[in-house]
mmCIF file of C-alpha atoms in Angstrom:
data_model
loop_
_atom_site.group_PDB
_atom_site.id
_atom_site.type_symbol
_atom_site.label_atom_id
_atom_site.label_comp_id
_atom_site.label_asym_id
_atom_site.label_seq_id
_atom_site.Cartn_x
_atom_site.Cartn_y
_atom_site.Cartn_z
ATOM 1 C CA MET Q 19 19.586 -2.756 -4.414
ATOM 2 C CA ASP Q 20 17.260 -0.383 -2.840
ATOM 3 C CA ARG Q 21 18.839 1.380 -0.274
ATOM 4 C CA GLN Q 22 17.275 0.998 2.968
ATOM 5 C CA THR Q 23 18.399 3.750 5.325
ATOM 6 C CA GLN Q 24 15.973 3.276 8.107
ATOM 7 C CA LYS Q 25 14.230 0.402 9.664
ATOM 8 C CA ILE Q 26 10.420 0.523 9.558
ATOM 9 C CA ILE Q 27 7.305 -1.656 11.798
ATOM 10 C CA LEU Q 28 3.947 -1.399 10.329
ATOM 11 C CA GLU Q 29 1.880 -0.890 12.692
ATOM 12 C CA PRO Q 30 -2.075 -1.444 12.112
ATOM 13 C CA LEU Q 31 -3.837 1.594 11.753
ATOM 14 C CA HIS Q 32 -6.256 3.180 13.977
ATOM 15 C CA GLU Q 33 -8.091 6.433 15.020
ATOM 16 C CA GLY Q 34 -4.848 8.281 16.854
ATOM 17 C CA HIS Q 35 -3.260 7.703 12.483
ATOM 18 C CA ARG Q 36 -6.401 9.900 10.875
ATOM 19 C CA PRO Q 37 -4.237 13.254 10.596
ATOM 20 C CA PHE Q 38 -1.232 11.455 8.922
ATOM 21 C CA VAL Q 39 -4.201 9.291 6.278
ATOM 22 C CA ILE Q 40 -5.326 12.917 5.908
ATOM 23 C CA SER Q 41 -1.878 14.605 5.214
ATOM 24 C CA LEU Q 42 -1.178 11.716 2.635
ATOM 25 C CA ALA Q 43 -4.674 11.777 0.931
ATOM 26 C CA SER Q 44 -4.804 15.666 0.149
ATOM 27 C CA ASP Q 45 -0.997 15.837 -1.051
ATOM 28 C CA GLU Q 46 -1.419 15.988 -4.435
ATOM 29 C CA ARG Q 47 2.724 14.489 -4.923
ATOM 30 C CA VAL Q 48 1.225 11.319 -2.777
ATOM 31 C CA THR Q 49 -1.791 10.835 -4.875
ATOM 32 C CA ARG Q 50 -0.320 12.000 -8.221
ATOM 33 C CA TYR Q 51 -0.359 8.115 -9.085
ATOM 34 C CA ILE Q 52 -3.604 6.771 -7.201
ATOM 35 C CA GLY Q 53 -6.902 6.152 -8.676
ATOM 36 C CA ASP Q 54 -7.553 9.428 -11.289
ATOM 37 C CA GLY Q 55 -4.958 10.917 -9.781
ATOM 38 C CA SER Q 56 -6.578 13.426 -7.338
ATOM 39 C CA VAL Q 57 -6.295 14.747 -4.042
ATOM 40 C CA TRP Q 58 -9.314 12.577 -1.889
ATOM 41 C CA ASP Q 59 -12.138 15.087 -0.370
ATOM 42 C CA ASP Q 60 -12.803 15.029 3.317
ATOM 43 C CA GLN Q 61 -16.110 12.318 2.263
ATOM 44 C CA MET Q 62 -13.931 9.887 0.613
ATOM 45 C CA ILE Q 63 -10.905 10.064 3.350
ATOM 46 C CA GLY Q 64 -13.870 9.669 5.779
ATOM 47 C CA GLU Q 65 -15.304 6.582 3.917
ATOM 48 C CA ARG Q 66 -12.274 4.958 3.565
ATOM 49 C CA ILE Q 67 -11.002 4.851 6.969
ATOM 50 C CA GLN Q 68 -14.100 3.800 8.355
ATOM 51 C CA LEU Q 69 -13.622 1.191 5.599
ATOM 52 C CA ALA Q 70 -9.913 0.113 6.948
ATOM 53 C CA LEU Q 71 -11.170 0.284 10.714
ATOM 54 C CA SER Q 72 -14.182 -1.745 10.152
ATOM 55 C CA GLU Q 73 -12.325 -5.000 9.784
ATOM 56 C CA LEU Q 74 -14.580 -6.946 8.011
ATOM 57 C CA PRO Q 75 -13.300 -10.939 7.861
ATOM 58 C CA LEU Q 76 -10.328 -11.378 5.958
ATOM 59 C CA ALA Q 77 -11.903 -13.814 3.962
ATOM 60 C CA THR Q 78 -13.859 -11.057 2.348
ATOM 61 C CA ILE Q 79 -14.040 -9.871 -0.990
ATOM 62 C CA GLY Q 80 -13.098 -5.843 -0.222
ATOM 63 C CA ALA Q 81 -11.513 -7.048 3.242
ATOM 64 C CA THR Q 82 -8.877 -4.197 3.931
ATOM 65 C CA ARG Q 83 -6.086 -3.662 6.466
ATOM 66 C CA TRP Q 84 -4.256 -0.787 6.533
ATOM 67 C CA PHE Q 85 -0.850 -0.537 8.484
ATOM 68 C CA VAL Q 86 1.417 2.835 8.793
ATOM 69 C CA ALA Q 87 5.155 2.846 8.270
ATOM 70 C CA ILE Q 88 6.829 3.726 11.452
ATOM 71 C CA ALA Q 89 10.727 5.252 11.177
ATOM 72 C CA ALA Q 90 12.122 6.120 13.688
ATOM 73 C CA GLY Q 91 9.399 6.564 15.864
ATOM 74 C CA HIS Q 92 7.469 8.811 13.106
ATOM 75 C CA PRO Q 93 4.749 8.121 10.382
ATOM 76 C CA ALA Q 94 6.065 7.710 7.254
ATOM 77 C CA GLY Q 95 4.400 5.331 4.865
ATOM 78 C CA LEU Q 96 1.311 3.674 4.201
ATOM 79 C CA VAL Q 97 0.506 0.129 3.400
ATOM 80 C CA VAL Q 98 -2.870 -1.363 2.466
ATOM 81 C CA ALA Q 99 -4.025 -4.610 1.575
ATOM 82 C CA THR Q 100 -7.511 -5.150 0.387
ATOM 83 C CA ARG Q 101 -8.755 -8.835 -0.325
ATOM 84 C CA LYS Q 102 -9.734 -9.041 -4.150
ATOM 85 C CA PRO Q 103 -11.527 -11.897 -6.275
ATOM 86 C CA GLU Q 104 -7.807 -12.776 -7.866
ATOM 87 C CA GLY Q 105 -6.006 -12.237 -4.865
ATOM 88 C CA VAL Q 106 -4.779 -10.167 -2.498
ATOM 89 C CA GLU Q 107 -3.923 -6.207 -3.908
ATOM 90 C CA LEU Q 108 -0.715 -4.609 -2.106
ATOM 91 C CA GLY Q 109 -0.508 -0.581 -2.540
ATOM 92 C CA TYR Q 110 1.721 1.873 -0.703
ATOM 93 C CA TRP Q 111 2.015 5.485 -0.378
ATOM 94 C CA VAL Q 112 5.165 6.910 0.997
ATOM 95 C CA SER Q 113 5.118 10.637 2.894
ATOM 96 C CA PRO Q 114 7.221 13.320 0.643
ATOM 97 C CA GLY Q 115 9.155 13.820 3.794
ATOM 98 C CA TYR Q 116 10.776 10.452 3.266
ATOM 99 C CA TRP Q 117 10.733 10.114 -0.662
ATOM 100 C CA GLY Q 118 14.020 8.742 -1.555
ATOM 101 C CA GLN Q 119 15.165 6.726 1.682
ATOM 102 C CA GLY Q 120 14.297 3.344 0.483
ATOM 103 C CA ILE Q 121 11.028 3.256 2.526
ATOM 104 C CA ALA Q 122 9.052 1.769 0.204
ATOM 105 C CA GLY Q 123 11.422 -0.774 -0.316
ATOM 106 C CA ALA Q 124 11.365 -1.216 3.484
ATOM 107 C CA MET Q 125 7.049 -1.126 3.473
ATOM 108 C CA VAL Q 126 6.916 -3.815 0.916
ATOM 109 C CA ASN Q 127 9.746 -5.848 2.454
ATOM 110 C CA THR Q 128 7.886 -6.035 5.749
ATOM 111 C CA ALA Q 129 4.618 -6.210 3.708
ATOM 112 C CA LEU Q 130 5.572 -9.400 2.284
ATOM 113 C CA GLY Q 131 6.552 -10.994 5.459
ATOM 114 C CA LEU Q 132 3.099 -10.287 6.752
ATOM 115 C CA ILE Q 133 0.128 -9.996 4.364
ATOM 116 C CA PRO Q 134 -0.008 -13.512 2.953
ATOM 117 C CA GLU Q 135 -0.012 -15.035 6.641
ATOM 118 C CA LEU Q 136 -2.267 -12.542 7.644
ATOM 119 C CA PHE Q 137 -4.895 -13.233 4.563
ATOM 120 C CA GLN Q 138 -3.722 -17.076 4.124
ATOM 121 C CA VAL Q 139 -2.996 -16.495 0.224
ATOM 122 C CA ARG Q 140 -0.278 -17.184 -1.868
ATOM 123 C CA ARG Q 141 -0.676 -14.594 -4.434
ATOM 124 C CA LEU Q 142 -0.178 -11.253 -4.266
ATOM 125 C CA ILE Q 143 -1.579 -8.367 -6.702
ATOM 126 C CA ALA Q 144 -0.506 -4.753 -7.581
ATOM 127 C CA ARG Q 145 -1.561 -2.063 -10.043
ATOM 128 C CA VAL Q 146 0.452 0.517 -10.696
ATOM 129 C CA ASP Q 147 0.137 3.175 -13.360
ATOM 130 C CA PRO Q 148 2.611 3.092 -16.319
ATOM 131 C CA ALA Q 149 4.040 6.494 -15.454
ATOM 132 C CA ASN Q 150 4.954 5.549 -11.805
ATOM 133 C CA VAL Q 151 8.619 3.946 -12.809
ATOM 134 C CA ALA Q 152 10.009 3.671 -9.448
ATOM 135 C CA SER Q 153 7.104 1.738 -8.001
ATOM 136 C CA ALA Q 154 7.467 -0.737 -11.232
ATOM 137 C CA LYS Q 155 11.042 -1.220 -10.608
ATOM 138 C CA LEU Q 156 10.582 -1.716 -6.669
ATOM 139 C CA LEU Q 157 7.962 -4.456 -7.433
ATOM 140 C CA SER Q 158 9.917 -6.477 -10.128
ATOM 141 C CA ARG Q 159 13.124 -6.760 -7.636
ATOM 142 C CA ARG Q 160 10.547 -8.360 -5.075
ATOM 143 C CA GLY Q 161 9.654 -11.033 -7.662
ATOM 144 C CA PHE Q 162 6.241 -9.416 -8.639
ATOM 145 C CA THR Q 163 5.931 -9.651 -12.487
ATOM 146 C CA GLY Q 164 3.956 -7.907 -15.145
ATOM 147 C CA ARG Q 165 0.544 -9.556 -16.405
ATOM 148 C CA ALA Q 166 -1.647 -7.093 -18.098
ATOM 149 C CA SER Q 167 -2.545 -3.903 -18.758
ATOM 150 C CA THR Q 168 -6.148 -2.763 -18.254
ATOM 151 C CA ASP Q 169 -8.043 0.467 -17.114
ATOM 152 C CA GLY Q 170 -4.831 2.413 -17.451
ATOM 153 C CA LEU Q 171 -2.448 0.425 -15.091
ATOM 154 C CA ASP Q 172 -0.019 -2.292 -15.353
ATOM 155 C CA HIS Q 173 -0.653 -5.339 -12.921
ATOM 156 C CA TYR Q 174 1.389 -6.818 -11.586
ATOM 157 C CA GLU Q 175 1.799 -10.312 -9.493
ATOM 158 C CA LEU Q 176 3.674 -12.189 -7.241
ATOM 159 C CA LYS Q 177 3.063 -15.707 -6.615
ATOM 160 C CA LEU Q 178 4.214 -17.447 -3.367
ATOM 161 C CA ALA Q 179 5.918 -20.854 -2.987
ATOM 162 C CA SER Q 180 3.113 -23.045 -0.415
ATOM 163 C CA ALA Q 181 4.126 -22.899 3.213
#
């Protein structure tokens, strides 16, 4: 059972969260398992935040919604949901100051109660770097199953019961 010492809320991303997102995206400890493992440059950060704030219609492939996890009144992590052809991809980053406190588990638990209804889907997917054992375990504990490995990433899915 994951430790969950703090309760969180997921707050939709807004412009005021930009400094927090920049702090995560420019921290090599956070980005180690994201994309090519490099920190994001200013241009990439700006483009990603702009896309997140653009609020494309949720049925559109590529539509994304970002949420900042708030713990005890402070930003602690980021949850990203993106419409893909095969389902909605769930991703999450935790600020290093909150590592080991159960924040990632709390973020995913909260996202599982929010994302399927928001996007009107019954299939969530996640891609995990095989070296990120903690993330793979976290997803497995929540019912995600491994499906394939491509492009150096393990692919997981969660099929939810119909409402």
